[in-house]
């Protein structure tokens, strides 16, 4: 299965999850709750980080991916982010800039300072320039 098909199926499954849990378990559709669960999953994955433990580690890593994707969906529904895609696009842009800079011999901290400035400018323009 190609990554686009996988992504589409994964998002559809996450949407089904929301529809199933929304009324039965409303706390499962709260971003704060899912964020807390994501933190627990990271610790569980770290506990499985040992030799000859690929199956259990991969299982925990999938739990992290699942909770992260669920969190993004909930944050979008709560209007706290634009979309899952916008988060991915920002990540791609951010780390492309850092790797490109590193390849040109620019220090990581210098790039991070510039990125933080651009982020602050974008934030201020969105929320304070009205």
PDB file of C-alpha atoms in Angstrom:
ATOM      1  CA  UNK A   1       0.000   0.000   0.000  1.00  0.00           C
ATOM      2  CA  UNK A   2       1.404   3.382  -0.931  1.00  0.00           C
ATOM      3  CA  UNK A   3       1.709   6.118   1.681  1.00  0.00           C
ATOM      4  CA  UNK A   4      -1.155   8.213   0.268  1.00  0.00           C
ATOM      5  CA  UNK A   5      -3.588   5.279   0.434  1.00  0.00           C
ATOM      6  CA  UNK A   6      -2.358   4.409   3.914  1.00  0.00           C
ATOM      7  CA  UNK A   7      -2.810   8.004   5.078  1.00  0.00           C
ATOM      8  CA  UNK A   8      -6.336   8.238   3.662  1.00  0.00           C
ATOM      9  CA  UNK A   9      -7.372   4.950   5.283  1.00  0.00           C
ATOM     10  CA  UNK A  10      -5.760   5.953   8.580  1.00  0.00           C
ATOM     11  CA  UNK A  11      -7.560   9.313   8.651  1.00  0.00           C
ATOM     12  CA  UNK A  12     -10.865   7.617   7.801  1.00  0.00           C
ATOM     13  CA  UNK A  13     -10.343   5.161  10.661  1.00  0.00           C
ATOM     14  CA  UNK A  14      -9.554   8.001  13.058  1.00  0.00           C
ATOM     15  CA  UNK A  15     -12.755   9.739  11.977  1.00  0.00           C
ATOM     16  CA  UNK A  16     -14.697   6.519  12.644  1.00  0.00           C
ATOM     17  CA  UNK A  17     -13.052   6.385  16.064  1.00  0.00           C
ATOM     18  CA  UNK A  18     -14.296   9.883  16.804  1.00  0.00           C
ATOM     19  CA  UNK A  19     -17.844   9.001  15.761  1.00  0.00           C
ATOM     20  CA  UNK A  20     -17.877   5.842  17.895  1.00  0.00           C
ATOM     21  CA  UNK A  21     -16.327   7.365  21.018  1.00  0.00           C
ATOM     22  CA  UNK A  22     -17.901  10.819  20.881  1.00  0.00           C
ATOM     23  CA  UNK A  23     -21.074   9.809  22.693  1.00  0.00           C
ATOM     24  CA  UNK A  24     -19.927   6.667  24.526  1.00  0.00           C
ATOM     25  CA  UNK A  25     -16.681   8.012  25.964  1.00  0.00           C
ATOM     26  CA  UNK A  26     -16.599  11.802  25.555  1.00  0.00           C
ATOM     27  CA  UNK A  27     -13.291  12.109  27.406  1.00  0.00           C
ATOM     28  CA  UNK A  28     -11.672  10.114  24.567  1.00  0.00           C
ATOM     29  CA  UNK A  29     -12.617  12.946  22.214  1.00  0.00           C
ATOM     30  CA  UNK A  30     -10.974  15.650  24.302  1.00  0.00           C
ATOM     31  CA  UNK A  31      -7.550  16.783  23.117  1.00  0.00           C
ATOM     32  CA  UNK A  32      -6.227  17.213  26.672  1.00  0.00           C
ATOM     33  CA  UNK A  33      -7.076  13.583  27.485  1.00  0.00           C
ATOM     34  CA  UNK A  34      -5.481  12.277  24.276  1.00  0.00           C
ATOM     35  CA  UNK A  35      -2.384  14.415  24.852  1.00  0.00           C
ATOM     36  CA  UNK A  36      -1.996  12.768  28.261  1.00  0.00           C
ATOM     37  CA  UNK A  37      -2.431   9.317  26.714  1.00  0.00           C
ATOM     38  CA  UNK A  38       0.196  10.158  24.094  1.00  0.00           C
ATOM     39  CA  UNK A  39       2.675  11.011  26.839  1.00  0.00           C
ATOM     40  CA  UNK A  40       2.011   7.634  28.473  1.00  0.00           C
ATOM     41  CA  UNK A  41       2.568   5.832  25.174  1.00  0.00           C
ATOM     42  CA  UNK A  42       5.947   7.512  24.688  1.00  0.00           C
ATOM     43  CA  UNK A  43       7.052   6.216  28.097  1.00  0.00           C
ATOM     44  CA  UNK A  44       5.750   2.731  27.256  1.00  0.00           C
ATOM     45  CA  UNK A  45       7.692   2.764  23.977  1.00  0.00           C
ATOM     46  CA  UNK A  46      10.823   3.882  25.776  1.00  0.00           C
ATOM     47  CA  UNK A  47      10.426   0.920  28.137  1.00  0.00           C
ATOM     48  CA  UNK A  48      10.372  -1.418  25.117  1.00  0.00           C
ATOM     49  CA  UNK A  49      13.560   0.054  23.651  1.00  0.00           C
ATOM     50  CA  UNK A  50      15.842  -2.934  24.150  1.00  0.00           C
ATOM     51  CA  UNK A  51      17.547  -5.591  22.076  1.00  0.00           C
ATOM     52  CA  UNK A  52      15.498  -8.436  20.625  1.00  0.00           C
ATOM     53  CA  UNK A  53      12.205  -6.659  21.275  1.00  0.00           C
ATOM     54  CA  UNK A  54      11.190  -5.417  17.826  1.00  0.00           C
ATOM     55  CA  UNK A  55       7.598  -6.680  17.971  1.00  0.00           C
ATOM     56  CA  UNK A  56       6.717  -4.967  21.254  1.00  0.00           C
ATOM     57  CA  UNK A  57       8.591  -1.791  20.371  1.00  0.00           C
ATOM     58  CA  UNK A  58       6.812  -1.520  17.013  1.00  0.00           C
ATOM     59  CA  UNK A  59       3.480  -2.078  18.747  1.00  0.00           C
ATOM     60  CA  UNK A  60       4.161   0.818  21.122  1.00  0.00           C
ATOM     61  CA  UNK A  61       5.400   3.021  18.273  1.00  0.00           C
ATOM     62  CA  UNK A  62       2.136   2.391  16.451  1.00  0.00           C
ATOM     63  CA  UNK A  63       0.285   3.453  19.599  1.00  0.00           C
ATOM     64  CA  UNK A  64       2.264   6.714  19.562  1.00  0.00           C
ATOM     65  CA  UNK A  65       1.438   7.320  15.900  1.00  0.00           C
ATOM     66  CA  UNK A  66      -2.234   6.529  16.520  1.00  0.00           C
ATOM     67  CA  UNK A  67      -2.549   8.836  19.512  1.00  0.00           C
ATOM     68  CA  UNK A  68      -0.643  11.593  17.715  1.00  0.00           C
ATOM     69  CA  UNK A  69      -2.899  11.396  14.678  1.00  0.00           C
ATOM     70  CA  UNK A  70      -6.008  11.282  16.881  1.00  0.00           C
ATOM     71  CA  UNK A  71      -4.697  14.331  18.745  1.00  0.00           C
ATOM     72  CA  UNK A  72      -4.239  16.252  15.493  1.00  0.00           C
ATOM     73  CA  UNK A  73      -7.779  15.390  14.416  1.00  0.00           C
ATOM     74  CA  UNK A  74      -9.207  16.559  17.739  1.00  0.00           C
ATOM     75  CA  UNK A  75      -7.178  19.779  17.700  1.00  0.00           C
ATOM     76  CA  UNK A  76      -8.535  20.468  14.231  1.00  0.00           C
ATOM     77  CA  UNK A  77     -12.112  19.857  15.408  1.00  0.00           C
ATOM     78  CA  UNK A  78     -11.456  22.236  18.320  1.00  0.00           C
ATOM     79  CA  UNK A  79     -10.103  24.884  15.891  1.00  0.00           C
ATOM     80  CA  UNK A  80      -6.712  24.866  17.645  1.00  0.00           C
ATOM     81  CA  UNK A  81      -4.870  23.933  14.442  1.00  0.00           C
ATOM     82  CA  UNK A  82      -5.738  24.499  10.796  1.00  0.00           C
ATOM     83  CA  UNK A  83      -5.395  20.853   9.758  1.00  0.00           C
ATOM     84  CA  UNK A  84      -3.279  17.741  10.061  1.00  0.00           C
ATOM     85  CA  UNK A  85      -1.830  18.582   6.665  1.00  0.00           C
ATOM     86  CA  UNK A  86      -0.806  22.066   7.817  1.00  0.00           C
ATOM     87  CA  UNK A  87       1.115  20.528  10.729  1.00  0.00           C
ATOM     88  CA  UNK A  88       2.882  18.153   8.328  1.00  0.00           C
ATOM     89  CA  UNK A  89       3.645  21.003   5.906  1.00  0.00           C
ATOM     90  CA  UNK A  90       5.096  23.137   8.698  1.00  0.00           C
ATOM     91  CA  UNK A  91       7.221  20.219   9.871  1.00  0.00           C
ATOM     92  CA  UNK A  92       8.542  19.584   6.367  1.00  0.00           C
ATOM     93  CA  UNK A  93       9.351  23.266   5.890  1.00  0.00           C
ATOM     94  CA  UNK A  94      10.985  23.642   9.311  1.00  0.00           C
ATOM     95  CA  UNK A  95      13.278  20.655   9.039  1.00  0.00           C
ATOM     96  CA  UNK A  96      14.064  21.201   5.357  1.00  0.00           C
ATOM     97  CA  UNK A  97      15.334  24.656   6.289  1.00  0.00           C
ATOM     98  CA  UNK A  98      17.457  23.226   9.083  1.00  0.00           C
ATOM     99  CA  UNK A  99      18.981  20.472   6.973  1.00  0.00           C
ATOM    100  CA  UNK A 100      19.598  22.813   4.030  1.00  0.00           C
ATOM    101  CA  UNK A 101      21.309  25.272   6.371  1.00  0.00           C
ATOM    102  CA  UNK A 102      23.435  22.547   7.928  1.00  0.00           C
ATOM    103  CA  UNK A 103      24.524  21.422   4.450  1.00  0.00           C
ATOM    104  CA  UNK A 104      25.610  25.023   3.800  1.00  0.00           C
ATOM    105  CA  UNK A 105      27.594  25.127   7.042  1.00  0.00           C
ATOM    106  CA  UNK A 106      25.141  27.343   8.920  1.00  0.00           C
ATOM    107  CA  UNK A 107      24.878  26.611  12.626  1.00  0.00           C
ATOM    108  CA  UNK A 108      21.670  24.978  13.864  1.00  0.00           C
ATOM    109  CA  UNK A 109      21.205  27.595  16.572  1.00  0.00           C
ATOM    110  CA  UNK A 110      21.415  30.396  13.994  1.00  0.00           C
ATOM    111  CA  UNK A 111      18.705  28.761  11.892  1.00  0.00           C
ATOM    112  CA  UNK A 112      16.538  28.183  14.965  1.00  0.00           C
ATOM    113  CA  UNK A 113      16.794  31.890  15.885  1.00  0.00           C
ATOM    114  CA  UNK A 114      15.654  32.906  12.410  1.00  0.00           C
ATOM    115  CA  UNK A 115      12.824  30.362  12.489  1.00  0.00           C
ATOM    116  CA  UNK A 116      11.661  31.568  15.903  1.00  0.00           C
ATOM    117  CA  UNK A 117      11.602  35.141  14.622  1.00  0.00           C
ATOM    118  CA  UNK A 118       9.523  34.138  11.579  1.00  0.00           C
ATOM    119  CA  UNK A 119       7.171  32.140  13.818  1.00  0.00           C
ATOM    120  CA  UNK A 120       6.700  35.102  16.172  1.00  0.00           C
ATOM    121  CA  UNK A 121       6.070  37.400  13.211  1.00  0.00           C
ATOM    122  CA  UNK A 122       3.462  35.019  11.784  1.00  0.00           C
ATOM    123  CA  UNK A 123       1.811  34.616  15.183  1.00  0.00           C
ATOM    124  CA  UNK A 124       1.684  38.362  15.791  1.00  0.00           C
ATOM    125  CA  UNK A 125       0.308  39.013  12.321  1.00  0.00           C
ATOM    126  CA  UNK A 126      -2.460  36.444  12.835  1.00  0.00           C
ATOM    127  CA  UNK A 127      -3.475  37.425  16.359  1.00  0.00           C
ATOM    128  CA  UNK A 128      -2.363  40.995  17.011  1.00  0.00           C
ATOM    129  CA  UNK A 129      -2.386  42.945  13.762  1.00  0.00           C
ATOM    130  CA  UNK A 130      -6.130  43.577  13.643  1.00  0.00           C
TER     131      UNK A 130
END
